[in-house]
Amino acid sequence: MKRRTFITILGGAPAAWPLAARAQQAAMPVIGFLDAASAAERTEFVAAFRRGLTDGGYVEGQNVTIEYRWAEGQYDRLPELAADLVRRRVAVIATPGTTAAALAAKAATATIPIAFGVAGDPIKLGLVASLNRPGGNATGFNFFTIELVTKRMQLLRELVPAARRIALLTNPTDPVNESALRDVEAAAIGQQVLVFEAAIGRGIDAAFERLAREKVEALFVTGGAFFAARRIQLASVCPKKAA
């Protein structure tokens, strides 16, 4: 090829490149965000998540896109929401605050990376093979909420030593519910544990109405995204109906 011809082609190449180049630059990585609660309940949580991304050099809308999927407290919707993110071909699925969401994501894909935050042991939950070598496509951290059940029961006995009837407030749709119930009953020494269930906001009010009628002397609330998102509701209703 003659030098003049080569220079002409090279010089004219940028005219053919911009469309493909712009398309490649515009294709930002997409993060799938999966949670069992609602957007309104997770405002502070999402703000912290965005700050963490910013600290790592990622700004939503500038160099990364986030696809949010909210189960609105309906845990049975999580598998389909996770499957939807897989179909969307997101780069990673983040489940930073819900064990059920992490399990749904793990069941939905064996290839897309998953970053989780869970209340219980991720090994027992089947999310990772071990702590030092997670293996697979999932990694994250443990809040140790489940592991602290026994310690929390000890603190409750110290605060209310005369309590003999303990109310246990649980979310029956949360996968950690069964192990939490088992641990509380095992830690209740000489105490009667009465189980109250709530899976929606109105269920909390109804549970406290029953709780008042039963004349319980102390309340133990299990961990999980549902009750964490409704901590203000729980704090406001306790003085009125738990006395």
PDB file of C-alpha atoms in Angstrom:
ATOM      1  CA  MET A   1       0.000   0.000   0.000  1.00  0.00           C
ATOM      2  CA  LYS A   2       1.330   3.438  -0.910  1.00  0.00           C
ATOM      3  CA  ARG A   3       2.178   5.788   1.931  1.00  0.00           C
ATOM      4  CA  ARG A   4      -0.286   8.435   0.717  1.00  0.00           C
ATOM      5  CA  THR A   5      -3.098   5.870   0.510  1.00  0.00           C
ATOM      6  CA  PHE A   6      -2.343   4.553   4.052  1.00  0.00           C
ATOM      7  CA  ILE A   7      -2.375   8.077   5.515  1.00  0.00           C
ATOM      8  CA  THR A   8      -5.651   8.809   3.749  1.00  0.00           C
ATOM      9  CA  ILE A   9      -7.294   5.650   5.172  1.00  0.00           C
ATOM     10  CA  LEU A  10      -5.892   6.295   8.662  1.00  0.00           C
ATOM     11  CA  GLY A  11      -7.022   9.889   8.556  1.00  0.00           C
ATOM     12  CA  GLY A  12     -10.462   8.902   7.370  1.00  0.00           C
ATOM     13  CA  ALA A  13     -10.839   6.066   9.899  1.00  0.00           C
ATOM     14  CA  PRO A  14     -12.033   8.297  12.771  1.00  0.00           C
ATOM     15  CA  ALA A  15     -15.073   9.141  10.683  1.00  0.00           C
ATOM     16  CA  ALA A  16     -16.001   5.460  10.774  1.00  0.00           C
ATOM     17  CA  TRP A  17     -15.020   4.906  14.421  1.00  0.00           C
ATOM     18  CA  PRO A  18     -17.077   7.424  16.421  1.00  0.00           C
ATOM     19  CA  LEU A  19     -20.386   5.514  16.235  1.00  0.00           C
ATOM     20  CA  ALA A  20     -18.896   2.275  17.589  1.00  0.00           C
ATOM     21  CA  ALA A  21     -16.640   4.126  20.009  1.00  0.00           C
ATOM     22  CA  ARG A  22     -19.490   6.191  21.416  1.00  0.00           C
ATOM     23  CA  ALA A  23     -21.633   3.079  21.785  1.00  0.00           C
ATOM     24  CA  GLN A  24     -18.850   1.342  23.712  1.00  0.00           C
ATOM     25  CA  GLN A  25     -18.296   4.349  25.978  1.00  0.00           C
ATOM     26  CA  ALA A  26     -22.025   4.677  26.637  1.00  0.00           C
ATOM     27  CA  ALA A  27     -22.333   1.042  27.761  1.00  0.00           C
ATOM     28  CA  MET A  28     -21.911   1.540  31.511  1.00  0.00           C
ATOM     29  CA  PRO A  29     -21.713  -1.436  33.866  1.00  0.00           C
ATOM     30  CA  VAL A  30     -25.043  -2.287  35.472  1.00  0.00           C
ATOM     31  CA  ILE A  31     -25.401  -3.282  39.125  1.00  0.00           C
ATOM     32  CA  GLY A  32     -28.473  -5.238  40.141  1.00  0.00           C
ATOM     33  CA  PHE A  33     -29.706  -4.251  43.614  1.00  0.00           C
ATOM     34  CA  LEU A  34     -32.081  -6.772  45.197  1.00  0.00           C
ATOM     35  CA  ASP A  35     -33.839  -6.245  48.522  1.00  0.00           C
ATOM     36  CA  ALA A  36     -36.860  -7.649  50.351  1.00  0.00           C
ATOM     37  CA  ALA A  37     -38.036  -4.277  51.627  1.00  0.00           C
ATOM     38  CA  SER A  38     -39.329  -1.224  49.721  1.00  0.00           C
ATOM     39  CA  ALA A  39     -37.462   1.789  48.366  1.00  0.00           C
ATOM     40  CA  ALA A  40     -39.147   4.070  50.923  1.00  0.00           C
ATOM     41  CA  GLU A  41     -37.999   1.863  53.802  1.00  0.00           C
ATOM     42  CA  ARG A  42     -34.439   1.693  52.509  1.00  0.00           C
ATOM     43  CA  THR A  43     -33.731   5.375  51.795  1.00  0.00           C
ATOM     44  CA  GLU A  44     -30.837   5.659  54.244  1.00  0.00           C
ATOM     45  CA  PHE A  45     -29.568   2.215  53.298  1.00  0.00           C
ATOM     46  CA  VAL A  46     -29.433   3.059  49.584  1.00  0.00           C
ATOM     47  CA  ALA A  47     -27.766   6.391  50.322  1.00  0.00           C
ATOM     48  CA  ALA A  48     -25.006   4.537  52.185  1.00  0.00           C
ATOM     49  CA  PHE A  49     -24.712   2.062  49.307  1.00  0.00           C
ATOM     50  CA  ARG A  50     -24.232   4.917  46.835  1.00  0.00           C
ATOM     51  CA  ARG A  51     -21.628   6.533  49.078  1.00  0.00           C
ATOM     52  CA  GLY A  52     -19.715   3.273  49.126  1.00  0.00           C
ATOM     53  CA  LEU A  53     -19.788   3.115  45.342  1.00  0.00           C
ATOM     54  CA  THR A  54     -18.606   6.718  45.144  1.00  0.00           C
ATOM     55  CA  ASP A  55     -15.699   5.925  47.445  1.00  0.00           C
ATOM     56  CA  GLY A  56     -14.740   3.221  44.972  1.00  0.00           C
ATOM     57  CA  GLY A  57     -14.919   5.625  42.039  1.00  0.00           C
ATOM     58  CA  TYR A  58     -18.406   4.739  40.780  1.00  0.00           C
ATOM     59  CA  VAL A  59     -21.122   7.390  40.542  1.00  0.00           C
ATOM     60  CA  GLU A  60     -24.654   6.345  39.647  1.00  0.00           C
ATOM     61  CA  GLY A  61     -25.684   7.843  36.315  1.00  0.00           C
ATOM     62  CA  GLN A  62     -22.124   8.810  35.393  1.00  0.00           C
ATOM     63  CA  ASN A  63     -20.099   5.629  35.100  1.00  0.00           C
ATOM     64  CA  VAL A  64     -22.443   3.001  36.533  1.00  0.00           C
ATOM     65  CA  THR A  65     -26.157   2.179  36.355  1.00  0.00           C
ATOM     66  CA  ILE A  66     -28.147   0.559  39.168  1.00  0.00           C
ATOM     67  CA  GLU A  67     -31.228  -1.562  38.517  1.00  0.00           C
ATOM     68  CA  TYR A  68     -33.292  -1.702  41.721  1.00  0.00           C
ATOM     69  CA  ARG A  69     -35.645  -4.574  42.476  1.00  0.00           C
ATOM     70  CA  TRP A  70     -37.822  -4.326  45.605  1.00  0.00           C
ATOM     71  CA  ALA A  71     -39.919  -7.194  46.980  1.00  0.00           C
ATOM     72  CA  GLU A  72     -42.020  -4.769  49.067  1.00  0.00           C
ATOM     73  CA  GLY A  73     -41.983  -7.187  51.995  1.00  0.00           C
ATOM     74  CA  GLN A  74     -43.198 -10.102  49.855  1.00  0.00           C
ATOM     75  CA  TYR A  75     -40.345 -12.563  50.155  1.00  0.00           C
ATOM     76  CA  ASP A  76     -41.923 -14.960  47.666  1.00  0.00           C
ATOM     77  CA  ARG A  77     -41.321 -12.354  44.925  1.00  0.00           C
ATOM     78  CA  LEU A  78     -37.536 -12.469  45.366  1.00  0.00           C
ATOM     79  CA  PRO A  79     -36.848 -15.469  43.064  1.00  0.00           C
ATOM     80  CA  GLU A  80     -38.577 -13.795  40.112  1.00  0.00           C
ATOM     81  CA  LEU A  81     -36.939 -10.442  40.827  1.00  0.00           C
ATOM     82  CA  ALA A  82     -33.541 -12.154  40.920  1.00  0.00           C
ATOM     83  CA  ALA A  83     -34.316 -13.965  37.665  1.00  0.00           C
ATOM     84  CA  ASP A  84     -35.252 -10.635  36.093  1.00  0.00           C
ATOM     85  CA  LEU A  85     -31.839  -9.195  36.975  1.00  0.00           C
ATOM     86  CA  VAL A  86     -30.188 -12.253  35.464  1.00  0.00           C
ATOM     87  CA  ARG A  87     -32.151 -11.734  32.247  1.00  0.00           C
ATOM     88  CA  ARG A  88     -31.045  -8.103  32.338  1.00  0.00           C
ATOM     89  CA  ARG A  89     -27.443  -9.418  32.299  1.00  0.00           C
ATOM     90  CA  VAL A  90     -26.256  -7.180  35.090  1.00  0.00           C
ATOM     91  CA  ALA A  91     -22.536  -7.165  35.894  1.00  0.00           C
ATOM     92  CA  VAL A  92     -23.086  -7.971  39.573  1.00  0.00           C
ATOM     93  CA  ILE A  93     -26.020  -8.503  41.949  1.00  0.00           C
ATOM     94  CA  ALA A  94     -25.857  -6.732  45.305  1.00  0.00           C
ATOM     95  CA  THR A  95     -27.981  -8.043  48.181  1.00  0.00           C
ATOM     96  CA  PRO A  96     -26.466  -6.018  51.022  1.00  0.00           C
ATOM     97  CA  GLY A  97     -29.234  -6.296  53.575  1.00  0.00           C
ATOM     98  CA  THR A  98     -31.435  -9.364  53.116  1.00  0.00           C
ATOM     99  CA  THR A  99     -30.567 -13.017  53.585  1.00  0.00           C
ATOM    100  CA  ALA A 100     -33.562 -14.121  51.517  1.00  0.00           C
ATOM    101  CA  ALA A 101     -32.429 -11.894  48.641  1.00  0.00           C
ATOM    102  CA  ALA A 102     -28.937 -13.400  48.739  1.00  0.00           C
ATOM    103  CA  LEU A 103     -30.371 -16.920  48.620  1.00  0.00           C
ATOM    104  CA  ALA A 104     -32.675 -15.973  45.730  1.00  0.00           C
ATOM    105  CA  ALA A 105     -29.773 -14.486  43.776  1.00  0.00           C
ATOM    106  CA  LYS A 106     -27.617 -17.548  44.435  1.00  0.00           C
ATOM    107  CA  ALA A 107     -30.394 -19.808  43.165  1.00  0.00           C
ATOM    108  CA  ALA A 108     -30.889 -17.650  40.068  1.00  0.00           C
ATOM    109  CA  THR A 109     -27.319 -17.632  38.756  1.00  0.00           C
ATOM    110  CA  ALA A 110     -24.055 -19.510  39.110  1.00  0.00           C
ATOM    111  CA  THR A 111     -22.065 -17.083  36.955  1.00  0.00           C
ATOM    112  CA  ILE A 112     -23.000 -13.481  37.779  1.00  0.00           C
ATOM    113  CA  PRO A 113     -21.014 -12.261  40.830  1.00  0.00           C
ATOM    114  CA  ILE A 114     -23.095 -11.737  43.993  1.00  0.00           C
ATOM    115  CA  ALA A 115     -22.126  -9.392  46.826  1.00  0.00           C
ATOM    116  CA  PHE A 116     -24.227 -10.135  49.910  1.00  0.00           C
ATOM    117  CA  GLY A 117     -24.798  -9.033  53.473  1.00  0.00           C
ATOM    118  CA  VAL A 118     -26.535 -11.689  55.577  1.00  0.00           C
ATOM    119  CA  ALA A 119     -27.653 -12.172  59.159  1.00  0.00           C
ATOM    120  CA  GLY A 120     -26.448 -15.756  59.509  1.00  0.00           C
ATOM    121  CA  ASP A 121     -23.477 -17.956  58.724  1.00  0.00           C
ATOM    122  CA  PRO A 122     -22.987 -17.849  54.913  1.00  0.00           C
ATOM    123  CA  ILE A 123     -21.499 -21.354  55.006  1.00  0.00           C
ATOM    124  CA  LYS A 124     -24.554 -22.860  56.702  1.00  0.00           C
ATOM    125  CA  LEU A 125     -26.769 -20.894  54.336  1.00  0.00           C
ATOM    126  CA  GLY A 126     -24.989 -22.473  51.372  1.00  0.00           C
ATOM    127  CA  LEU A 127     -23.794 -19.180  49.918  1.00  0.00           C
ATOM    128  CA  VAL A 128     -20.073 -19.959  50.166  1.00  0.00           C
ATOM    129  CA  ALA A 129     -17.906 -23.038  50.602  1.00  0.00           C
ATOM    130  CA  SER A 130     -15.740 -21.493  53.334  1.00  0.00           C
ATOM    131  CA  LEU A 131     -14.827 -18.100  54.756  1.00  0.00           C
ATOM    132  CA  ASN A 132     -11.250 -18.019  53.514  1.00  0.00           C
ATOM    133  CA  ARG A 133     -12.089 -19.566  50.125  1.00  0.00           C
ATOM    134  CA  PRO A 134     -15.704 -18.673  49.273  1.00  0.00           C
ATOM    135  CA  GLY A 135     -15.555 -20.284  45.832  1.00  0.00           C
ATOM    136  CA  GLY A 136     -18.446 -20.019  43.396  1.00  0.00           C
ATOM    137  CA  ASN A 137     -19.815 -16.620  42.448  1.00  0.00           C
ATOM    138  CA  ALA A 138     -20.834 -15.186  45.843  1.00  0.00           C
ATOM    139  CA  THR A 139     -18.960 -13.270  48.503  1.00  0.00           C
ATOM    140  CA  GLY A 140     -19.880 -10.765  51.200  1.00  0.00           C
ATOM    141  CA  PHE A 141     -20.128 -10.351  54.942  1.00  0.00           C
ATOM    142  CA  ASN A 142     -22.050 -11.623  57.945  1.00  0.00           C
ATOM    143  CA  PHE A 143     -23.842  -9.289  60.384  1.00  0.00           C
ATOM    144  CA  PHE A 144     -23.691 -12.068  63.043  1.00  0.00           C
ATOM    145  CA  THR A 145     -27.302 -11.280  63.961  1.00  0.00           C
ATOM    146  CA  ILE A 146     -28.202 -14.954  64.293  1.00  0.00           C
ATOM    147  CA  GLU A 147     -25.057 -15.824  66.217  1.00  0.00           C
ATOM    148  CA  LEU A 148     -25.878 -13.113  68.780  1.00  0.00           C
ATOM    149  CA  VAL A 149     -29.325 -14.475  69.645  1.00  0.00           C
ATOM    150  CA  THR A 150     -28.082 -16.248  72.775  1.00  0.00           C
ATOM    151  CA  LYS A 151     -26.190 -13.158  73.931  1.00  0.00           C
ATOM    152  CA  ARG A 152     -29.223 -10.957  73.357  1.00  0.00           C
ATOM    153  CA  MET A 153     -31.317 -13.323  75.462  1.00  0.00           C
ATOM    154  CA  GLN A 154     -28.751 -13.066  78.255  1.00  0.00           C
ATOM    155  CA  LEU A 155     -28.973  -9.274  78.123  1.00  0.00           C
ATOM    156  CA  LEU A 156     -32.757  -9.445  78.194  1.00  0.00           C
ATOM    157  CA  ARG A 157     -32.660 -11.562  81.361  1.00  0.00           C
ATOM    158  CA  GLU A 158     -30.285  -9.053  82.970  1.00  0.00           C
ATOM    159  CA  LEU A 159     -32.601  -6.160  82.067  1.00  0.00           C
ATOM    160  CA  VAL A 160     -35.801  -7.935  83.121  1.00  0.00           C
ATOM    161  CA  PRO A 161     -34.707 -10.675  85.572  1.00  0.00           C
ATOM    162  CA  ALA A 162     -38.241 -11.342  86.803  1.00  0.00           C
ATOM    163  CA  ALA A 163     -39.696 -11.869  83.298  1.00  0.00           C
ATOM    164  CA  ARG A 164     -41.177 -15.316  82.832  1.00  0.00           C
ATOM    165  CA  ARG A 165     -43.314 -14.780  79.718  1.00  0.00           C
ATOM    166  CA  ILE A 166     -41.208 -13.689  76.736  1.00  0.00           C
ATOM    167  CA  ALA A 167     -42.785 -12.524  73.484  1.00  0.00           C
ATOM    168  CA  LEU A 168     -40.832 -13.494  70.368  1.00  0.00           C
ATOM    169  CA  LEU A 169     -41.689 -11.381  67.316  1.00  0.00           C
ATOM    170  CA  THR A 170     -40.738 -13.112  64.066  1.00  0.00           C
ATOM    171  CA  ASN A 171     -41.281 -12.819  60.327  1.00  0.00           C
ATOM    172  CA  PRO A 172     -42.503 -16.246  59.122  1.00  0.00           C
ATOM    173  CA  THR A 173     -41.476 -15.512  55.514  1.00  0.00           C
ATOM    174  CA  ASP A 174     -37.824 -14.861  56.419  1.00  0.00           C
ATOM    175  CA  PRO A 175     -35.497 -17.893  55.969  1.00  0.00           C
ATOM    176  CA  VAL A 176     -33.638 -17.054  59.197  1.00  0.00           C
ATOM    177  CA  ASN A 177     -36.864 -17.313  61.213  1.00  0.00           C
ATOM    178  CA  GLU A 178     -36.559 -21.031  61.956  1.00  0.00           C
ATOM    179  CA  SER A 179     -33.020 -20.894  63.337  1.00  0.00           C
ATOM    180  CA  ALA A 180     -33.780 -17.757  65.370  1.00  0.00           C
ATOM    181  CA  LEU A 181     -36.817 -19.431  66.952  1.00  0.00           C
ATOM    182  CA  ARG A 182     -34.778 -22.503  67.804  1.00  0.00           C
ATOM    183  CA  ASP A 183     -31.970 -20.435  69.371  1.00  0.00           C
ATOM    184  CA  VAL A 184     -34.321 -18.270  71.435  1.00  0.00           C
ATOM    185  CA  GLU A 185     -36.164 -21.279  72.842  1.00  0.00           C
ATOM    186  CA  ALA A 186     -32.835 -22.938  73.681  1.00  0.00           C
ATOM    187  CA  ALA A 187     -31.616 -19.804  75.461  1.00  0.00           C
ATOM    188  CA  ALA A 188     -34.862 -19.308  77.404  1.00  0.00           C
ATOM    189  CA  ILE A 189     -34.038 -20.826  80.787  1.00  0.00           C
ATOM    190  CA  GLY A 190     -37.156 -21.195  82.916  1.00  0.00           C
ATOM    191  CA  GLN A 191     -39.057 -18.812  80.653  1.00  0.00           C
ATOM    192  CA  GLN A 192     -42.096 -19.322  78.473  1.00  0.00           C
ATOM    193  CA  VAL A 193     -41.664 -18.148  74.875  1.00  0.00           C
ATOM    194  CA  LEU A 194     -44.786 -16.990  73.073  1.00  0.00           C
ATOM    195  CA  VAL A 195     -44.375 -16.568  69.308  1.00  0.00           C
ATOM    196  CA  PHE A 196     -45.970 -13.619  67.512  1.00  0.00           C
ATOM    197  CA  GLU A 197     -45.678 -13.320  63.741  1.00  0.00           C
ATOM    198  CA  ALA A 198     -45.703 -10.305  61.434  1.00  0.00           C
ATOM    199  CA  ALA A 199     -44.845 -10.154  57.730  1.00  0.00           C
ATOM    200  CA  ILE A 200     -46.357  -6.753  56.866  1.00  0.00           C
ATOM    201  CA  GLY A 201     -46.558  -3.396  58.626  1.00  0.00           C
ATOM    202  CA  ARG A 202     -50.154  -3.944  59.759  1.00  0.00           C
ATOM    203  CA  GLY A 203     -49.090  -7.294  61.148  1.00  0.00           C
ATOM    204  CA  ILE A 204     -46.854  -5.534  63.666  1.00  0.00           C
ATOM    205  CA  ASP A 205     -49.795  -3.552  65.064  1.00  0.00           C
ATOM    206  CA  ALA A 206     -51.908  -6.712  65.253  1.00  0.00           C
ATOM    207  CA  ALA A 207     -49.084  -8.609  66.967  1.00  0.00           C
ATOM    208  CA  PHE A 208     -48.726  -5.908  69.619  1.00  0.00           C
ATOM    209  CA  GLU A 209     -52.453  -5.945  70.287  1.00  0.00           C
ATOM    210  CA  ARG A 210     -52.221  -9.687  70.985  1.00  0.00           C
ATOM    211  CA  LEU A 211     -49.017  -9.160  72.920  1.00  0.00           C
ATOM    212  CA  ALA A 212     -50.770  -6.726  75.263  1.00  0.00           C
ATOM    213  CA  ARG A 213     -53.625  -9.146  75.851  1.00  0.00           C
ATOM    214  CA  GLU A 214     -51.189 -11.946  76.706  1.00  0.00           C
ATOM    215  CA  LYS A 215     -49.538  -9.739  79.350  1.00  0.00           C
ATOM    216  CA  VAL A 216     -46.009 -10.663  78.339  1.00  0.00           C
ATOM    217  CA  GLU A 217     -43.191  -9.246  80.423  1.00  0.00           C
ATOM    218  CA  ALA A 218     -40.472  -8.829  77.782  1.00  0.00           C
ATOM    219  CA  LEU A 219     -40.128  -8.705  74.011  1.00  0.00           C
ATOM    220  CA  PHE A 220     -37.473 -10.248  71.757  1.00  0.00           C
ATOM    221  CA  VAL A 221     -37.490  -9.164  68.089  1.00  0.00           C
ATOM    222  CA  THR A 222     -35.674 -11.403  65.620  1.00  0.00           C
ATOM    223  CA  GLY A 223     -33.235  -9.894  63.142  1.00  0.00           C
ATOM    224  CA  GLY A 224     -33.854  -9.380  59.447  1.00  0.00           C
ATOM    225  CA  ALA A 225     -34.552  -6.658  56.907  1.00  0.00           C
ATOM    226  CA  PHE A 226     -38.274  -6.513  57.649  1.00  0.00           C
ATOM    227  CA  PHE A 227     -37.986  -5.487  61.300  1.00  0.00           C
ATOM    228  CA  ALA A 228     -34.852  -3.406  60.721  1.00  0.00           C
ATOM    229  CA  ALA A 229     -36.746  -1.311  58.181  1.00  0.00           C
ATOM    230  CA  ARG A 230     -39.615  -0.877  60.676  1.00  0.00           C
ATOM    231  CA  ARG A 231     -37.542  -0.073  63.742  1.00  0.00           C
ATOM    232  CA  ILE A 232     -39.255   3.328  64.145  1.00  0.00           C
ATOM    233  CA  GLN A 233     -42.684   1.689  64.065  1.00  0.00           C
ATOM    234  CA  LEU A 234     -41.540  -0.873  66.625  1.00  0.00           C
ATOM    235  CA  ALA A 235     -40.095   1.794  68.917  1.00  0.00           C
ATOM    236  CA  SER A 236     -43.267   3.893  68.744  1.00  0.00           C
ATOM    237  CA  VAL A 237     -45.700   1.066  69.340  1.00  0.00           C
ATOM    238  CA  CYS A 238     -43.879  -0.594  72.257  1.00  0.00           C
ATOM    239  CA  PRO A 239     -44.676   2.026  74.959  1.00  0.00           C
ATOM    240  CA  LYS A 240     -48.354   2.118  74.029  1.00  0.00           C
ATOM    241  CA  LYS A 241     -49.182  -1.550  73.729  1.00  0.00           C
ATOM    242  CA  ALA A 242     -46.464  -3.621  75.349  1.00  0.00           C
ATOM    243  CA  ALA A 243     -46.852  -2.297  78.883  1.00  0.00           C
TER     244      ALA A 243
END
